[in-house]
């Protein structure tokens, strides 16, 4: 469960800081698996030079970093880097594009199917289905 105060949720909404401990089993108190930490940052958006969204991943037993996901500077299409603990970019996450990378391709996974795809590319980048090494898809609950 998310560990943040009521006041943070009320006042800061989607930019609030939080910690999330993932544990084994259905009940609280299971063996810890991973810990996610999200500091308070500016809302997600293009053309920012600082305060990009990020989520840090930690090993809960040792407290050592397992990497992070960080928003990059973007203009038309949201872009995120998946970063190793040593700070090097392992993958780049981006939505499929059209018109030479200027727009999100809303038809990439079919039209009107309530799915929002993110493609995983090598750190050198990519822009087509042929370049991707993986994908993740957000499916709107109850609609897809």
Tab-separated table of C-alpha atoms in Angstrom, residues 37-130:
chain	number	residue	atom	x	y	z
A	37	UNK	CA	9.979	5.685	-3.648
A	38	UNK	CA	8.548	8.690	-5.442
A	39	UNK	CA	9.739	12.151	-4.373
A	40	UNK	CA	7.556	15.238	-4.805
A	41	UNK	CA	8.159	16.697	-8.274
A	42	UNK	CA	6.449	18.955	-10.806
A	43	UNK	CA	3.478	17.435	-12.658
A	44	UNK	CA	4.312	15.356	-15.719
A	45	UNK	CA	4.557	17.597	-18.745
A	46	UNK	CA	6.670	18.525	-21.704
A	47	UNK	CA	9.442	21.096	-22.081
A	48	UNK	CA	10.595	21.027	-18.439
A	49	UNK	CA	14.277	21.548	-17.769
A	50	UNK	CA	14.213	20.197	-14.204
A	51	UNK	CA	12.085	18.470	-11.540
A	52	UNK	CA	11.191	15.550	-13.813
A	53	UNK	CA	8.931	12.780	-12.493
A	54	UNK	CA	10.814	9.768	-11.120
A	55	UNK	CA	10.282	6.561	-9.189
A	56	UNK	CA	13.236	4.969	-7.421
A	57	UNK	CA	13.379	1.209	-6.894
A	58	UNK	CA	15.134	-0.229	-3.823
A	59	UNK	CA	15.932	-3.630	-2.386
A	60	UNK	CA	13.960	-3.465	0.887
A	61	UNK	CA	16.360	-5.661	2.874
A	62	UNK	CA	19.582	-3.801	2.057
A	63	UNK	CA	18.220	-0.397	1.043
A	64	UNK	CA	20.422	-0.478	-2.070
A	65	UNK	CA	19.149	1.077	-5.276
A	66	UNK	CA	17.868	-1.310	-7.941
A	67	UNK	CA	17.454	1.529	-10.440
A	68	UNK	CA	14.822	4.103	-11.330
A	69	UNK	CA	12.411	5.340	-13.968
A	70	UNK	CA	12.748	9.027	-14.826
A	71	UNK	CA	10.793	11.357	-17.110
A	72	UNK	CA	12.911	13.028	-19.794
A	73	UNK	CA	12.512	16.395	-21.462
A	74	UNK	CA	9.895	15.949	-24.190
A	75	UNK	CA	7.656	18.131	-26.335
A	76	UNK	CA	4.908	16.118	-28.053
A	77	UNK	CA	5.366	12.510	-26.920
A	78	UNK	CA	6.073	11.532	-23.269
A	79	UNK	CA	9.414	9.777	-22.803
A	80	UNK	CA	10.947	7.988	-19.797
A	81	UNK	CA	14.340	6.395	-19.147
A	82	UNK	CA	14.797	3.159	-17.217
A	83	UNK	CA	18.064	3.682	-15.377
A	84	UNK	CA	20.397	1.098	-13.807
A	85	UNK	CA	21.747	1.587	-10.251
A	86	UNK	CA	25.051	2.887	-11.691
A	87	UNK	CA	23.192	5.700	-13.479
A	88	UNK	CA	23.398	4.409	-17.049
A	89	UNK	CA	20.263	4.251	-19.170
A	90	UNK	CA	19.204	0.648	-19.792
A	91	UNK	CA	16.009	1.281	-21.777
A	92	UNK	CA	13.916	4.155	-23.090
A	93	UNK	CA	10.124	4.077	-22.739
A	94	UNK	CA	7.959	5.975	-25.212
A	95	UNK	CA	4.501	5.858	-26.715
A	96	UNK	CA	4.249	4.853	-30.400
A	97	UNK	CA	4.443	7.824	-32.732
A	98	UNK	CA	3.369	8.934	-36.184
A	99	UNK	CA	4.070	11.957	-38.384
A	100	UNK	CA	7.829	11.593	-37.968
A	101	UNK	CA	7.665	11.317	-34.177
A	102	UNK	CA	5.626	14.486	-33.694
A	103	UNK	CA	2.373	12.890	-32.449
A	104	UNK	CA	1.244	9.923	-30.377
A	105	UNK	CA	-0.094	7.224	-32.682
A	106	UNK	CA	-3.508	6.518	-31.163
A	107	UNK	CA	-4.130	3.707	-33.677
A	108	UNK	CA	-0.943	1.729	-32.892
A	109	UNK	CA	-2.787	-0.957	-30.927
A	110	UNK	CA	-6.164	-0.506	-32.601
A	111	UNK	CA	-8.607	2.386	-32.489
A	112	UNK	CA	-11.039	2.906	-29.594
A	113	UNK	CA	-9.917	-0.124	-27.597
A	114	UNK	CA	-9.100	1.731	-24.345
A	115	UNK	CA	-5.427	0.711	-24.471
A	116	UNK	CA	-2.472	3.052	-24.057
A	117	UNK	CA	0.753	1.385	-25.249
A	118	UNK	CA	4.290	2.233	-24.179
A	119	UNK	CA	7.117	0.680	-26.193
A	120	UNK	CA	10.468	-0.225	-24.655
A	121	UNK	CA	13.436	0.749	-26.828
A	122	UNK	CA	17.204	0.301	-26.437
A	123	UNK	CA	18.988	3.294	-24.836
A	124	UNK	CA	20.012	4.557	-28.273
A	125	UNK	CA	16.320	5.131	-28.984
A	126	UNK	CA	13.922	4.046	-31.657
A	127	UNK	CA	10.551	5.033	-32.993
A	128	UNK	CA	8.984	2.082	-34.767
A	129	UNK	CA	7.571	-1.299	-33.788
A	130	UNK	CA	10.619	-2.853	-35.446
